[in-house]
PDB file of C-alpha atoms in Angstrom:
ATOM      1  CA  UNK L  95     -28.004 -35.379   1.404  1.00 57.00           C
ATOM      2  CA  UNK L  96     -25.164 -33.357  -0.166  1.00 63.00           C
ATOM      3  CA  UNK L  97     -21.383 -34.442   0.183  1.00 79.00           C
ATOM      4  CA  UNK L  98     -18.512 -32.036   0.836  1.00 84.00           C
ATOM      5  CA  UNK L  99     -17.708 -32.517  -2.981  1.00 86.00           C
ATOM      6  CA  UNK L 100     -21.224 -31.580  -4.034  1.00 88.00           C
ATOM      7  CA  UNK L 101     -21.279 -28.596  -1.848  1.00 87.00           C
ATOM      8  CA  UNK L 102     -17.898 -27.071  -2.409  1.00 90.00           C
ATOM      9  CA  UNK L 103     -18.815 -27.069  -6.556  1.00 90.00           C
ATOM     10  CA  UNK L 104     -22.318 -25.191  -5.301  1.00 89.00           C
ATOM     11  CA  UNK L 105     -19.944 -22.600  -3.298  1.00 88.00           C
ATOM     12  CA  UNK L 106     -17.885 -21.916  -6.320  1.00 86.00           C
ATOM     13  CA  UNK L 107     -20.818 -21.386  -8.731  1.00 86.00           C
ATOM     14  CA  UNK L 108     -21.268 -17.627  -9.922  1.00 79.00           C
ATOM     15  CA  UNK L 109     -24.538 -17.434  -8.133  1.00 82.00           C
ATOM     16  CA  UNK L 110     -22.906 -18.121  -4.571  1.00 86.00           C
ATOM     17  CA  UNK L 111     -19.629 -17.805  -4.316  1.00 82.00           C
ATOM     18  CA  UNK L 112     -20.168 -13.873  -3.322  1.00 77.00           C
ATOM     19  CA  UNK L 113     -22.653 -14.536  -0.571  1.00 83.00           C
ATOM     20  CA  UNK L 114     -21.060 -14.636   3.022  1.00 80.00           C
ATOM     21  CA  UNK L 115     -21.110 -18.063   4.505  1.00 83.00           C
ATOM     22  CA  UNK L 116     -23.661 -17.547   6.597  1.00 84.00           C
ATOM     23  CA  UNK L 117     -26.088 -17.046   3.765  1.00 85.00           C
ATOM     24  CA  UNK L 118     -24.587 -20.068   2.029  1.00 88.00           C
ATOM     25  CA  UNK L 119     -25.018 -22.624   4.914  1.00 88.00           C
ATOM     26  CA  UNK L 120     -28.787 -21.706   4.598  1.00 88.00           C
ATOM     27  CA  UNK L 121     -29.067 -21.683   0.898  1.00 89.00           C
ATOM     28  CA  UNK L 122     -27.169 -25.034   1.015  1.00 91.00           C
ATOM     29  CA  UNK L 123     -29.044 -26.624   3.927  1.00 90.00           C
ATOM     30  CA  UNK L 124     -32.292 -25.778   2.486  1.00 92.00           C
ATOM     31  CA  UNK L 125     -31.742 -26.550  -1.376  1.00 93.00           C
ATOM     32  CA  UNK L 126     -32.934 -29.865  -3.133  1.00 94.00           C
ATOM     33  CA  UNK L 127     -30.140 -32.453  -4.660  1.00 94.00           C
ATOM     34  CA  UNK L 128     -30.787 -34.775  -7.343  1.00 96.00           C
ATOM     35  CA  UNK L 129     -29.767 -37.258  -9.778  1.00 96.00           C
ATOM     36  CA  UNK L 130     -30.870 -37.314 -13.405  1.00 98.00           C
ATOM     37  CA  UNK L 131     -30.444 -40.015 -15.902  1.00 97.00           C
ATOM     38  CA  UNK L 132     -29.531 -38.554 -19.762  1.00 95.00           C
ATOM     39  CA  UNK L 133     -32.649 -37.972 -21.238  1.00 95.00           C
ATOM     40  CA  UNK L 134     -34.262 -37.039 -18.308  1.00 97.00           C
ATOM     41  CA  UNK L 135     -36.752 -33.905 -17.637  1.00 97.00           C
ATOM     42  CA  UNK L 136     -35.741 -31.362 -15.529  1.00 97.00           C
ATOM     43  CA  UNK L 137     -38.479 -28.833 -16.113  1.00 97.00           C
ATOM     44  CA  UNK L 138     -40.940 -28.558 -18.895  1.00 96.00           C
ATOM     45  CA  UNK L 139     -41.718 -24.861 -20.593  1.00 94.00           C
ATOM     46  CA  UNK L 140     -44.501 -22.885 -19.510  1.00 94.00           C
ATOM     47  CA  UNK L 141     -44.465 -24.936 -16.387  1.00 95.00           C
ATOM     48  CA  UNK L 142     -44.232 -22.504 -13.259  1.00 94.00           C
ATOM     49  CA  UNK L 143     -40.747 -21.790 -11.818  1.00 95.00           C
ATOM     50  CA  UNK L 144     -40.147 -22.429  -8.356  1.00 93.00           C
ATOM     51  CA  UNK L 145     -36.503 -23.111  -7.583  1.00 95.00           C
ATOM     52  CA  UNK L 146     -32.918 -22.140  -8.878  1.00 92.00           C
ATOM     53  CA  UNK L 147     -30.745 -24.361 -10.006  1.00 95.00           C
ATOM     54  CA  UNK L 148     -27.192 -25.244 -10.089  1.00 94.00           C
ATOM     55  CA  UNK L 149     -25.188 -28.018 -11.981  1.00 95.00           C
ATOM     56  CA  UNK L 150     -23.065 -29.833  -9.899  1.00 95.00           C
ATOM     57  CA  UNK L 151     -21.901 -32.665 -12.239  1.00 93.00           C
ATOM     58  CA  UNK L 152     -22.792 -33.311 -16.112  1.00 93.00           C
ATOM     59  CA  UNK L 153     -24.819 -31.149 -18.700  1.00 93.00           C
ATOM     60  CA  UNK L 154     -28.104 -29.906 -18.981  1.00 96.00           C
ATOM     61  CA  UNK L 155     -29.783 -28.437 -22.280  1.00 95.00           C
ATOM     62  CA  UNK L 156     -32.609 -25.921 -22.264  1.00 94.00           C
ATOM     63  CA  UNK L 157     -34.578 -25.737 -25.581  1.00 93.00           C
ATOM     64  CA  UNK L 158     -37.987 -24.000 -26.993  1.00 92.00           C
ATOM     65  CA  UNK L 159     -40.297 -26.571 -29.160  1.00 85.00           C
ATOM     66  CA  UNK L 160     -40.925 -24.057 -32.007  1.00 81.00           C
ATOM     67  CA  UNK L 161     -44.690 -23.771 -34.004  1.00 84.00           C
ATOM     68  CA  UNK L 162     -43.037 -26.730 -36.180  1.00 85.00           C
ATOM     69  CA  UNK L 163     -41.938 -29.091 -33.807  1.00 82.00           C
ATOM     70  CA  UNK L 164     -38.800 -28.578 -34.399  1.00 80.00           C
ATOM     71  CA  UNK L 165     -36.365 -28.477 -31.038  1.00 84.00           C
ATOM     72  CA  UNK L 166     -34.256 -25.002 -30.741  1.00 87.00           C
ATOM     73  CA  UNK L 167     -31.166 -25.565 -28.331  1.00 88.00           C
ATOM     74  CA  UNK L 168     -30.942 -22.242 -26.557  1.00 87.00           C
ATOM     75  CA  UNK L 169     -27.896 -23.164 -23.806  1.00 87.00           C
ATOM     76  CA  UNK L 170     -26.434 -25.527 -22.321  1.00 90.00           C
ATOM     77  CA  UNK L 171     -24.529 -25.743 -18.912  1.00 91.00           C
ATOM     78  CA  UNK L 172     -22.510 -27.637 -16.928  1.00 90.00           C
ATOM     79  CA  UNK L 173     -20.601 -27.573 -13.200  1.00 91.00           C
ATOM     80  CA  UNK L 174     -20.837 -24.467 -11.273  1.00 89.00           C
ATOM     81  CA  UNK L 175     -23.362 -22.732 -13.674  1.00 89.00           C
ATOM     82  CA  UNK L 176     -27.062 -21.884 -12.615  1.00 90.00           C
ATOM     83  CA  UNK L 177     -30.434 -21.357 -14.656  1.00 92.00           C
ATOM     84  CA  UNK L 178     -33.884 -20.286 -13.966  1.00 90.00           C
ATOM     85  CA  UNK L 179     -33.234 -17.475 -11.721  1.00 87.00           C
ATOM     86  CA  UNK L 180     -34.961 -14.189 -13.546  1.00 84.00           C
ATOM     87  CA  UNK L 181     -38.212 -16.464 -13.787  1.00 91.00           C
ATOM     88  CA  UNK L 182     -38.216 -18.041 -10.384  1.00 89.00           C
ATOM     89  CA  UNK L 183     -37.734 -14.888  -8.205  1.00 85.00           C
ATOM     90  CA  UNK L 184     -40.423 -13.169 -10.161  1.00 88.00           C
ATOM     91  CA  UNK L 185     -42.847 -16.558 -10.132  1.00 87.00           C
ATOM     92  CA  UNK L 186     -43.264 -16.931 -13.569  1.00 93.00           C
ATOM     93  CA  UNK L 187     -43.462 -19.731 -16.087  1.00 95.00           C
ATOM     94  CA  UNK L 188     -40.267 -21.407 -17.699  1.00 95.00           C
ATOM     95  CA  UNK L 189     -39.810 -20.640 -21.391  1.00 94.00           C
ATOM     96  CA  UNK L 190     -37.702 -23.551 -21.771  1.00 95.00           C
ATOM     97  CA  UNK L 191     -37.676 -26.822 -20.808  1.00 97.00           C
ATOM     98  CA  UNK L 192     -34.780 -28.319 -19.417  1.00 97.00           C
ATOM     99  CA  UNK L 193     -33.199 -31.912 -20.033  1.00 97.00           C
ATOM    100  CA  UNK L 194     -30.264 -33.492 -19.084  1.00 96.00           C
ATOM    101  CA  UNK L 195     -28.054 -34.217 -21.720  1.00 93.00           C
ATOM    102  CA  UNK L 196     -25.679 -36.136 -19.505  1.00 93.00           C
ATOM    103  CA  UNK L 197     -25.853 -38.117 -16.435  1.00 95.00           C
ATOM    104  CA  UNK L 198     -25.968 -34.903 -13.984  1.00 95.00           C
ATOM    105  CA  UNK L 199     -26.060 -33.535 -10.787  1.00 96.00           C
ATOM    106  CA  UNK L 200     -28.311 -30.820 -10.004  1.00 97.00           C
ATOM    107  CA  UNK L 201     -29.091 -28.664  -6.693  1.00 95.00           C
ATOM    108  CA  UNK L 202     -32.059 -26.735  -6.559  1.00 96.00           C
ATOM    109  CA  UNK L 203     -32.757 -23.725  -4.200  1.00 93.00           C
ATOM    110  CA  UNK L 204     -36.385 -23.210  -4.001  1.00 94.00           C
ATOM    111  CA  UNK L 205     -37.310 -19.480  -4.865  1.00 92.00           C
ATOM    112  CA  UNK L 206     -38.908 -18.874  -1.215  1.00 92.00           C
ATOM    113  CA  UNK L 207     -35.334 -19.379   0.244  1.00 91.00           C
ATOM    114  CA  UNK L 208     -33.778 -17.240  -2.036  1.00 86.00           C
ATOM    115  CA  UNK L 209     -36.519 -14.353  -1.787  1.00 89.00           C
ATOM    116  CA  UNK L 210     -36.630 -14.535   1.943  1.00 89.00           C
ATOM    117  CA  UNK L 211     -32.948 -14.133   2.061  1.00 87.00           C
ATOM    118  CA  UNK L 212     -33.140 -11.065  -0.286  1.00 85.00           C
ATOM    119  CA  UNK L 213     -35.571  -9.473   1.785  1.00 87.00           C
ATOM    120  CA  UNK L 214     -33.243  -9.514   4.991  1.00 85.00           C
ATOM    121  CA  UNK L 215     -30.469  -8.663   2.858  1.00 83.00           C
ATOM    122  CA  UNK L 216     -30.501  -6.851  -0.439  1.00 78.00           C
ATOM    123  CA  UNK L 217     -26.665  -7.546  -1.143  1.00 75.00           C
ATOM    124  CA  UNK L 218     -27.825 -10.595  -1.653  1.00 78.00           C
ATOM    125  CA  UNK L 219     -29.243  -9.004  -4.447  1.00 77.00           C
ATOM    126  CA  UNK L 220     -25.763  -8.203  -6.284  1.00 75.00           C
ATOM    127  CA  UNK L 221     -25.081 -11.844  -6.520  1.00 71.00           C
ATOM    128  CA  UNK L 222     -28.154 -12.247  -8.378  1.00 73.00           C
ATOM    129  CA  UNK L 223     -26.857  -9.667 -10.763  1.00 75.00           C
ATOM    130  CA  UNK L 224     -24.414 -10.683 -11.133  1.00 73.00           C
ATOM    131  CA  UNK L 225     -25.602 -14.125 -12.286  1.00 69.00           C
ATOM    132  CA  UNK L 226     -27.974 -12.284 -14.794  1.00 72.00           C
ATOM    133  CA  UNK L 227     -25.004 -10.621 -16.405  1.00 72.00           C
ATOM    134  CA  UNK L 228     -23.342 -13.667 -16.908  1.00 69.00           C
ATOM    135  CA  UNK L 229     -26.419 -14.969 -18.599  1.00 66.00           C
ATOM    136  CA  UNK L 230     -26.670 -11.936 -20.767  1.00 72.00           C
ATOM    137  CA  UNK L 231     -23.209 -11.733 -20.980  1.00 69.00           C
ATOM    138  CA  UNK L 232     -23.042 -15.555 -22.593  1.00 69.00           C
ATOM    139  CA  UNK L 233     -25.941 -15.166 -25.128  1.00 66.00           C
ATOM    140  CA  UNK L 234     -24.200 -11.614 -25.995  1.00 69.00           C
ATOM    141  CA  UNK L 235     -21.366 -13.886 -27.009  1.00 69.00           C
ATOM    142  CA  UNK L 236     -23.421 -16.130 -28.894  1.00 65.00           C
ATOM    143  CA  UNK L 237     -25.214 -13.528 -31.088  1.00 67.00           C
ATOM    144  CA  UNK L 238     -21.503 -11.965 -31.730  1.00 67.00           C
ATOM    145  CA  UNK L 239     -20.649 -15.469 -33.119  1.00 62.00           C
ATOM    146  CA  UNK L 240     -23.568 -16.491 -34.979  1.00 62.00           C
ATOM    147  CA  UNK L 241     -23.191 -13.202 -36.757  1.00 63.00           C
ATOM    148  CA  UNK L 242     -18.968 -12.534 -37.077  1.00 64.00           C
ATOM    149  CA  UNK L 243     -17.915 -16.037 -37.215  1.00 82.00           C
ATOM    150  CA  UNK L 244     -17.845 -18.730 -39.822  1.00 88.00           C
ATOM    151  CA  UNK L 245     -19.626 -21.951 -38.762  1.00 88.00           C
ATOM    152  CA  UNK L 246     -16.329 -23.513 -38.698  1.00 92.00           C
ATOM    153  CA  UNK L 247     -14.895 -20.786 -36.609  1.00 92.00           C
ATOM    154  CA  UNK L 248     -17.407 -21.221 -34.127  1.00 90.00           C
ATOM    155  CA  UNK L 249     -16.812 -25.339 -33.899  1.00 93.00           C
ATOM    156  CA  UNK L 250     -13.283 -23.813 -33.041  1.00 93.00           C
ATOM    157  CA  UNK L 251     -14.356 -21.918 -30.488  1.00 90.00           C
ATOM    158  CA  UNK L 252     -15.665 -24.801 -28.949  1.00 90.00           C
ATOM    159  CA  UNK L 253     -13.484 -26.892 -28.813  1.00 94.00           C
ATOM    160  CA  UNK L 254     -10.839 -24.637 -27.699  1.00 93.00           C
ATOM    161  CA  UNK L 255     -13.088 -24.248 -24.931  1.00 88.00           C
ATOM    162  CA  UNK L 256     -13.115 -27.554 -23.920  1.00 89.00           C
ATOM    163  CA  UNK L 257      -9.688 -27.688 -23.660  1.00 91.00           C
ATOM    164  CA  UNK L 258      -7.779 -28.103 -20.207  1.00 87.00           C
ATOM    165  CA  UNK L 259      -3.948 -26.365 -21.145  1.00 85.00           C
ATOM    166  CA  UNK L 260      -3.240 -23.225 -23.226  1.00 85.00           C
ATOM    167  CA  UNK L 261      -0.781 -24.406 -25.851  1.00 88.00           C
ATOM    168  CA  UNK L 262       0.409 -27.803 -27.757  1.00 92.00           C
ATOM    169  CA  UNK L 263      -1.286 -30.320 -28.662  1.00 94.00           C
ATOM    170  CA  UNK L 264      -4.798 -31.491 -26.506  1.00 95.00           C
ATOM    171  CA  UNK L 265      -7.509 -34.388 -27.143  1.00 94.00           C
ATOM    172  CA  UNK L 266     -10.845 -33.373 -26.043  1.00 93.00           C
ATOM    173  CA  UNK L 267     -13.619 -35.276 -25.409  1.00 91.00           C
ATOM    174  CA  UNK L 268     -16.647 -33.877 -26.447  1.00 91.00           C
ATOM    175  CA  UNK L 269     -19.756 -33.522 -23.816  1.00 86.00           C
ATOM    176  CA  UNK L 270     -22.643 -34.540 -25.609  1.00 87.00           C
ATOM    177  CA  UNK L 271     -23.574 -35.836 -29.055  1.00 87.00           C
ATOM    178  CA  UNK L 272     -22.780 -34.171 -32.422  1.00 88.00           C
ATOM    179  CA  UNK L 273     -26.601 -33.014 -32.621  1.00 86.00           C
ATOM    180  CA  UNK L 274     -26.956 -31.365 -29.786  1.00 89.00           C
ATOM    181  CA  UNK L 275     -23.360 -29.441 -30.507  1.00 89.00           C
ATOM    182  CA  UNK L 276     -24.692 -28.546 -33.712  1.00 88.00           C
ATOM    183  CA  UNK L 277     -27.814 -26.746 -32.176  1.00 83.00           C
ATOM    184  CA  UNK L 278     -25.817 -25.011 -29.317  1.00 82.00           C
ATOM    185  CA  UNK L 279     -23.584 -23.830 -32.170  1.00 86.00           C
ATOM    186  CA  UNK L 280     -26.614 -22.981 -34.783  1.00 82.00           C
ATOM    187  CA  UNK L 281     -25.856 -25.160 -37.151  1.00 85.00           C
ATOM    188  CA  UNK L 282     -27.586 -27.728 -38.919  1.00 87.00           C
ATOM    189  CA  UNK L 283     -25.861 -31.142 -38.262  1.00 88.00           C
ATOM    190  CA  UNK L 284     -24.762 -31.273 -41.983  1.00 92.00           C
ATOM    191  CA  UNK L 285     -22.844 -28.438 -41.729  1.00 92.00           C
ATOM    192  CA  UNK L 286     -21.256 -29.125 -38.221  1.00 92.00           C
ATOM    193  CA  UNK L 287     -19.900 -32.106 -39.969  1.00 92.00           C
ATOM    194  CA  UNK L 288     -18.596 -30.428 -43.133  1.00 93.00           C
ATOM    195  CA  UNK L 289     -17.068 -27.936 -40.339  1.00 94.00           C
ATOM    196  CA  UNK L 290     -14.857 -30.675 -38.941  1.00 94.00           C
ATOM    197  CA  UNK L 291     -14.000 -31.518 -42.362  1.00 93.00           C
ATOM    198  CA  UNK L 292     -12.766 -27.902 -42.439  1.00 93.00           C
ATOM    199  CA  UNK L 293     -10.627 -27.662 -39.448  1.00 95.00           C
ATOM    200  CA  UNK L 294      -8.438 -30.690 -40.518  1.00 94.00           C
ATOM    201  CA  UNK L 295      -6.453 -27.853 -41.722  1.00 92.00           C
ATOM    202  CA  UNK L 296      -6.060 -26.229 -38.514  1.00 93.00           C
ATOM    203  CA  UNK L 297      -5.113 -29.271 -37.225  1.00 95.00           C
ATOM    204  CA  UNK L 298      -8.167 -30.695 -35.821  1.00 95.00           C
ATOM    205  CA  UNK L 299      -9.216 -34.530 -36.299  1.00 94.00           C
ATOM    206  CA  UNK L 300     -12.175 -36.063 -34.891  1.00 93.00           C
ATOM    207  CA  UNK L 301     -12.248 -39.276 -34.173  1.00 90.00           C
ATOM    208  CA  UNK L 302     -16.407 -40.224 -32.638  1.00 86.00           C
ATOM    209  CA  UNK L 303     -16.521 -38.275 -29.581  1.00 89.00           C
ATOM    210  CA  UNK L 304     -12.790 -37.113 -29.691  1.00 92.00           C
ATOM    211  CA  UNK L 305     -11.108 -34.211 -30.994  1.00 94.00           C
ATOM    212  CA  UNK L 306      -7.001 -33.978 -31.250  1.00 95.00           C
ATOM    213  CA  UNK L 307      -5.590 -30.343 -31.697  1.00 96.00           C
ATOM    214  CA  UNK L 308      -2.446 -30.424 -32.888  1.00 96.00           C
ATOM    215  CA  UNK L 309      -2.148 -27.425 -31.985  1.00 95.00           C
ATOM    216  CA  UNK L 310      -3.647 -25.081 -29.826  1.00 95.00           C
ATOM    217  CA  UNK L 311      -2.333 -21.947 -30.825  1.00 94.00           C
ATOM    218  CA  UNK L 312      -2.932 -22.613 -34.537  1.00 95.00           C
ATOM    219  CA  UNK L 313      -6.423 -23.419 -34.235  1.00 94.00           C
ATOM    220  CA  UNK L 314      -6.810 -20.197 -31.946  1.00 93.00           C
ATOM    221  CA  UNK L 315      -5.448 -18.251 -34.301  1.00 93.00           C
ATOM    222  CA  UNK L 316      -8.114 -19.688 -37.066  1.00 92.00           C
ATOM    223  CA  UNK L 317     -10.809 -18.876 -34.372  1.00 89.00           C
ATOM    224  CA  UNK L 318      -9.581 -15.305 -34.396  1.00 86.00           C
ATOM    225  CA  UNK L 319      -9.158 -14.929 -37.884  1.00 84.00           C
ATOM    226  CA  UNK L 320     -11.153 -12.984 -40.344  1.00 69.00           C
ATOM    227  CA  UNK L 321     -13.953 -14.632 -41.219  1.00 64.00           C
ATOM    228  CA  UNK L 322     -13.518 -13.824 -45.236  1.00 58.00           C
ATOM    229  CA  UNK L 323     -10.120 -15.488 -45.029  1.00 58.00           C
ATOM    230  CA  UNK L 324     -11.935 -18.518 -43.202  1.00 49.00           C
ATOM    231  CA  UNK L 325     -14.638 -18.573 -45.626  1.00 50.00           C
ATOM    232  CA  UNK L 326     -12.135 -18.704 -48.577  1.00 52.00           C
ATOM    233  CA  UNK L 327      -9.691 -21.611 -46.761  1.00 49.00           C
ATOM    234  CA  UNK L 328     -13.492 -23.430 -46.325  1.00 47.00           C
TER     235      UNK L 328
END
């Protein structure tokens, strides 16, 4: 059974908060709520999608196993963000798996609900959309990055991210280990390393899972640099 806590960070998330209450008290009265330890398997690719879900607490990974073997990180996601909903309303198979990266919270709204729902009232239908867009929106972002921004740039990005003020100085802590960062970011974990080693000079030292900022603005302003003048500090 969900707490108040639980429910209020489901009500926030993207793919709910524009649905009147009404909609929401069956949505949350009907949806699933578990616990997963870090390592543990969500959902496993190709398997068939039956519910939406929602992080509540912690981080969850969804990867591809590619022809080598070799895992291929393609998001990640934490409170208030939801997965799985393009392939559960239309019945189809995952193609990702999902793990939890984290301890975590998740909620998950079985399809039917959600379907049934849509049927009665298609503006339920905009919040979907709207969900999708985020989705595309956030792997829109990703390309941009992987293609206009240095690998240290994009460790920037990050971490600046991750941090909870705007300006000064900030220690981070970073969500999950260094190989799984390196993956969300596209990088091997060689180079994720020798990108640390690079943002010293923005002011950036990492210390295991912690990274001080001297400076916030500074190591914005690196983000947002041109790459060419990144590439020749690096």
């Amino acid at each position: 059974m969900a707490h108040e806590r639980q429910k209020s960070i489901a009500r926030n998330s993207l793919l709910i908060r524009s649905l009147p209450d009404h909609h929401v008290d069956i949505l949350l009265g009907q949806a699933v709520w578990r616990s997963y330890e870090r390592g543990e398997t969500l959902f496993l690719q190709e398997e068939k999608a039956q519910a939406i879900h929602v992080v509540i607490d912690g981080w969850v990974k969804l990867f591809r196993m590619t022809p080598t073997g070799a895992e291929a990180v393609v998001s990640v996601f934490t409170r208030g963000e939801s997965f799985g909903e393009a392939v559960a309303l239309k019945n189809m198979p995952y193609p990702v798996s999902a793990e939890a990266v984290t301890t975590c919270e998740v909620m998950h709204i079985p399809s039917s609900v959600f379907l049934s729902l849509m049927r009665r009232d298609p503006e339920i239908c905009i919040s979907i959309l709207a969900s999708t867009f985020g989705h595309l929106h956030s792997l829109v972002a990703q390309l941009e990055q992987l293609k206009a921004q240095t690998g240290a740039q994009r460790v920037a990005e990050f971490l600046l991210n991750l941090c909870d003020c705007s300006d000064g100085a900030c220690e981070v802590t970073l969500p999950y280990d260094k190989m799984l960062i390196a993956g969300r970011l596209g990088m091997k974990p060689e180079s994720l390393s020798r990108a640390f080693a690079r943002l010293k000079d923005a002011g950036v030292t990492v210390k295991r899972n912690h990274a001080e900022i001297s400076d916030i603005a500074q190591l914005r302003d690196y983000a947002e640099s041109d790459p060419a003048e990144s590439w020749s500090k690096g």
